[in-house]
Amino acid sequence: MPKIPTFKTEARITAESASATTNIQIPLTNTLAGSLKPLTDAFVKYKTAEKNAENKTEALELENQAVLKLNDATQEASMMKNSDGANTFLMTKSKEIRDEFSSQASNSKVKTLFTNNYLLEEQKKIYSVDNAVHKNLIQSRAVESNAKEERILTDALYGNNELALQTLPTDLKKIYDDDFNDGLIDIDSYEEKIADIPNFIQ
């Protein structure tokens, strides 16, 4: 029968366990929350953008509704001839409209967005009303100036009024001077009217 070889060991039993060395290094900050941070950041960014879009949409809806009402007030103010009165009327109506619609905002960001956009539209309407009122004033002034010119001529030429006839050149010149100074007629028209007074009377 063959002999089985035996081996003798010199190892000792100790309390130390075997260890393996690796080159894998894990940063102390690398936790579960840390590894999810890019995903969390992307989600927060998406939700922020979504909320901003909601706020802007709501503010735009409020602005569109408010400007429709503001247009009605603008048309009414645009028919006036007094600039101060038209502006006071428009600003009063505009504040009422702004307060009405800003109170419907669901949060402070929507309210701020709406108010800023609305105030810009309000400025445009004020400018529009100023132009319309100035145009109304000029047209009204032209009508009244023509009426005065006709009245003076009628009194002087057909009213059997010697004083009216004597002051006719001066009265006509004053009308034309006022028209020119108020911007109703340009320099060429003014000079032509002044030069034509003697011929016109003759």
Short mmCIF file of C-alpha atoms in Angstrom, two decimals:
data_model
loop_
_atom_site.label_atom_id
_atom_site.label_comp_id
_atom_site.label_asym_id
_atom_site.label_seq_id
_atom_site.Cartn_x
_atom_site.Cartn_y
_atom_site.Cartn_z
CA MET A 1 0.00 0.00 0.00
CA PRO A 2 1.40 3.31 -0.98
CA LYS A 3 2.36 5.75 1.71
CA ILE A 4 0.48 9.08 1.78
CA PRO A 5 2.83 11.99 2.23
CA THR A 6 2.28 14.25 5.21
CA PHE A 7 3.11 17.95 5.51
CA LYS A 8 4.01 19.94 8.51
CA THR A 9 2.93 23.58 8.76
CA GLU A 10 4.35 26.30 10.84
CA ALA A 11 1.32 28.59 10.60
CA ARG A 12 -0.27 29.79 13.79
CA ILE A 13 -3.89 30.52 14.54
CA THR A 14 -4.38 34.18 15.35
CA ALA A 15 -7.27 36.62 15.82
CA GLU A 16 -6.25 38.51 12.67
CA SER A 17 -8.20 37.96 9.52
CA ALA A 18 -6.79 37.92 6.07
CA SER A 19 -7.06 41.14 4.10
CA ALA A 20 -7.10 42.08 0.45
CA THR A 21 -5.75 45.35 -0.89
CA THR A 22 -7.62 47.19 -3.69
CA ASN A 23 -7.15 50.51 -5.46
CA ILE A 24 -10.86 51.43 -5.40
CA GLN A 25 -11.40 54.73 -3.63
CA ILE A 26 -14.84 56.04 -2.65
CA PRO A 27 -15.05 59.74 -1.71
CA LEU A 28 -16.54 60.46 1.67
CA THR A 29 -19.16 62.68 0.02
CA ASN A 30 -20.41 59.87 -2.18
CA THR A 31 -23.56 58.89 -0.40
CA LEU A 32 -26.88 57.81 -1.80
CA ALA A 33 -28.13 61.41 -1.67
CA GLY A 34 -24.93 62.59 -3.32
CA SER A 35 -25.23 60.16 -6.17
CA LEU A 36 -28.86 61.24 -6.73
CA LYS A 37 -27.98 64.98 -6.74
CA PRO A 38 -27.73 65.38 -10.56
CA LEU A 39 -31.11 63.71 -10.94
CA THR A 40 -32.61 65.87 -8.18
CA ASP A 41 -31.11 69.05 -9.71
CA ALA A 42 -32.57 68.20 -13.11
CA PHE A 43 -35.98 67.56 -11.58
CA VAL A 44 -35.91 70.83 -9.62
CA LYS A 45 -34.83 72.72 -12.74
CA TYR A 46 -37.67 71.16 -14.73
CA LYS A 47 -40.27 71.95 -12.06
CA THR A 48 -38.97 75.53 -11.76
CA ALA A 49 -39.23 76.05 -15.52
CA GLU A 50 -42.70 74.52 -15.52
CA LYS A 51 -43.85 76.82 -12.69
CA ASN A 52 -42.36 79.85 -14.45
CA ALA A 53 -44.27 78.93 -17.61
CA GLU A 54 -47.48 78.58 -15.59
CA ASN A 55 -46.94 81.98 -13.95
CA LYS A 56 -46.19 83.69 -17.27
CA THR A 57 -49.21 82.11 -18.93
CA GLU A 58 -51.55 83.19 -16.15
CA ALA A 59 -50.10 86.71 -16.13
CA LEU A 60 -50.52 86.92 -19.91
CA GLU A 61 -54.16 85.80 -19.70
CA LEU A 62 -54.86 88.47 -17.07
CA GLU A 63 -53.03 91.09 -19.14
CA ASN A 64 -55.01 90.30 -22.30
CA GLN A 65 -58.33 90.54 -20.46
CA ALA A 66 -57.30 93.76 -18.72
CA VAL A 67 -56.07 95.44 -21.90
CA LEU A 68 -59.41 94.73 -23.60
CA LYS A 69 -61.08 96.76 -20.86
CA LEU A 70 -58.36 99.39 -21.06
CA ASN A 71 -59.02 99.76 -24.80
CA ASP A 72 -62.61 100.80 -24.08
CA ALA A 73 -61.42 103.47 -21.64
CA THR A 74 -58.79 104.60 -24.16
CA GLN A 75 -61.41 105.08 -26.87
CA GLU A 76 -63.55 107.16 -24.53
CA ALA A 77 -60.59 109.30 -23.46
CA SER A 78 -59.48 109.71 -27.09
CA MET A 79 -62.67 111.61 -27.92
CA MET A 80 -61.88 114.38 -25.42
CA LYS A 81 -60.30 117.74 -26.26
CA ASN A 82 -58.70 118.45 -22.88
CA SER A 83 -55.39 116.64 -22.37
CA ASP A 84 -55.38 116.87 -18.56
CA GLY A 85 -58.98 115.70 -18.33
CA ALA A 86 -58.35 112.81 -20.72
CA ASN A 87 -55.24 111.68 -18.83
CA THR A 88 -56.98 111.91 -15.45
CA PHE A 89 -59.92 109.90 -16.76
CA LEU A 90 -57.68 107.25 -18.33
CA MET A 91 -55.43 106.90 -15.27
CA THR A 92 -58.42 106.52 -12.94
CA LYS A 93 -60.01 103.85 -15.15
CA SER A 94 -56.66 102.13 -15.67
CA LYS A 95 -56.01 101.85 -11.93
CA GLU A 96 -59.44 100.31 -11.41
CA ILE A 97 -58.75 97.77 -14.18
CA ARG A 98 -55.25 97.00 -12.87
CA ASP A 99 -56.51 96.46 -9.32
CA GLU A 100 -59.37 94.28 -10.54
CA PHE A 101 -57.15 91.89 -12.50
CA SER A 102 -54.12 91.87 -10.19
CA SER A 103 -56.40 90.70 -7.39
CA GLN A 104 -57.20 87.62 -9.50
CA ALA A 105 -53.53 86.50 -9.60
CA SER A 106 -52.93 83.14 -7.92
CA ASN A 107 -49.59 84.18 -6.40
CA SER A 108 -47.29 87.16 -5.95
CA LYS A 109 -45.08 86.27 -8.96
CA VAL A 110 -48.08 86.25 -11.28
CA LYS A 111 -49.22 89.55 -9.78
CA THR A 112 -45.80 91.13 -10.35
CA LEU A 113 -45.55 89.83 -13.93
CA PHE A 114 -49.06 91.05 -14.72
CA THR A 115 -48.51 94.47 -13.14
CA ASN A 116 -45.21 95.09 -14.96
CA ASN A 117 -46.65 94.09 -18.34
CA TYR A 118 -49.87 96.02 -17.77
CA LEU A 119 -48.04 99.22 -16.82
CA LEU A 120 -46.14 99.07 -20.10
CA GLU A 121 -49.43 98.76 -22.02
CA GLU A 122 -50.84 101.60 -19.95
CA GLN A 123 -47.98 103.88 -21.05
CA LYS A 124 -48.70 103.06 -24.69
CA LYS A 125 -52.37 103.94 -24.21
CA ILE A 126 -51.52 107.24 -22.50
CA TYR A 127 -49.31 108.17 -25.46
CA SER A 128 -52.09 107.18 -27.87
CA VAL A 129 -54.65 109.26 -25.98
CA ASP A 130 -52.33 112.27 -25.88
CA ASN A 131 -51.96 112.12 -29.66
CA ALA A 132 -55.70 111.67 -30.23
CA VAL A 133 -56.60 114.54 -27.89
CA HIS A 134 -54.06 116.81 -29.58
CA LYS A 135 -55.53 115.92 -32.96
CA ASN A 136 -59.06 116.59 -31.66
CA LEU A 137 -57.93 119.92 -30.27
CA ILE A 138 -56.30 120.97 -33.54
CA GLN A 139 -59.39 119.97 -35.54
CA SER A 140 -61.69 121.77 -33.13
CA ARG A 141 -59.42 124.80 -33.17
CA ALA A 142 -59.43 124.82 -36.98
CA VAL A 143 -63.23 124.68 -37.06
CA GLU A 144 -63.53 127.53 -34.55
CA SER A 145 -60.90 129.60 -36.35
CA ASN A 146 -62.73 129.20 -39.68
CA ALA A 147 -66.03 130.09 -38.01
CA LYS A 148 -64.50 133.25 -36.55
CA GLU A 149 -63.01 134.21 -39.90
CA GLU A 150 -66.41 133.80 -41.59
CA ARG A 151 -68.18 135.75 -38.82
CA ILE A 152 -65.72 138.66 -39.04
CA LEU A 153 -66.00 138.79 -42.83
CA THR A 154 -69.79 138.65 -42.71
CA ASP A 155 -69.96 141.45 -40.12
CA ALA A 156 -67.52 143.62 -42.04
CA LEU A 157 -68.78 143.09 -45.56
CA TYR A 158 -72.50 142.51 -45.10
CA GLY A 159 -73.33 143.83 -41.66
CA ASN A 160 -73.30 147.52 -42.55
CA ASN A 161 -70.73 147.94 -39.74
CA GLU A 162 -68.07 150.56 -40.50
CA LEU A 163 -65.91 149.68 -37.45
CA ALA A 164 -65.90 145.99 -38.38
CA LEU A 165 -64.81 146.94 -41.90
CA GLN A 166 -61.99 149.19 -40.65
CA THR A 167 -60.63 146.54 -38.24
CA LEU A 168 -61.03 143.65 -40.72
CA PRO A 169 -57.34 143.53 -41.82
CA THR A 170 -56.16 143.59 -38.20
CA ASP A 171 -58.75 141.00 -37.12
CA LEU A 172 -57.82 138.63 -39.96
CA LYS A 173 -54.10 139.03 -39.24
CA LYS A 174 -54.72 138.16 -35.57
CA ILE A 175 -56.58 134.98 -36.56
CA TYR A 176 -53.71 133.93 -38.85
CA ASP A 177 -51.10 134.86 -36.25
CA ASP A 178 -52.89 132.72 -33.65
CA ASP A 179 -53.28 129.84 -36.11
CA PHE A 180 -49.56 129.93 -36.89
CA ASN A 181 -48.43 130.30 -33.26
CA ASP A 182 -50.68 127.43 -32.19
CA GLY A 183 -49.28 125.16 -34.91
CA LEU A 184 -52.50 125.06 -36.89
CA ILE A 185 -50.86 126.25 -40.11
CA ASP A 186 -47.28 126.12 -41.39
CA ILE A 187 -45.09 129.11 -42.28
CA ASP A 188 -45.87 128.96 -46.01
CA SER A 189 -49.64 128.96 -45.44
CA TYR A 190 -49.30 131.74 -42.88
CA GLU A 191 -47.30 134.01 -45.21
CA GLU A 192 -49.70 133.32 -48.07
CA LYS A 193 -52.75 134.20 -45.94
CA ILE A 194 -51.15 137.42 -44.65
CA ALA A 195 -50.18 138.49 -48.18
CA ASP A 196 -53.70 137.78 -49.47
CA ILE A 197 -55.55 139.91 -46.86
CA PRO A 198 -55.69 143.10 -49.00
CA ASN A 199 -56.73 141.19 -52.13
CA PHE A 200 -59.22 139.14 -50.16
CA ILE A 201 -60.90 142.24 -48.75
CA GLN A 202 -60.84 143.99 -52.12
#
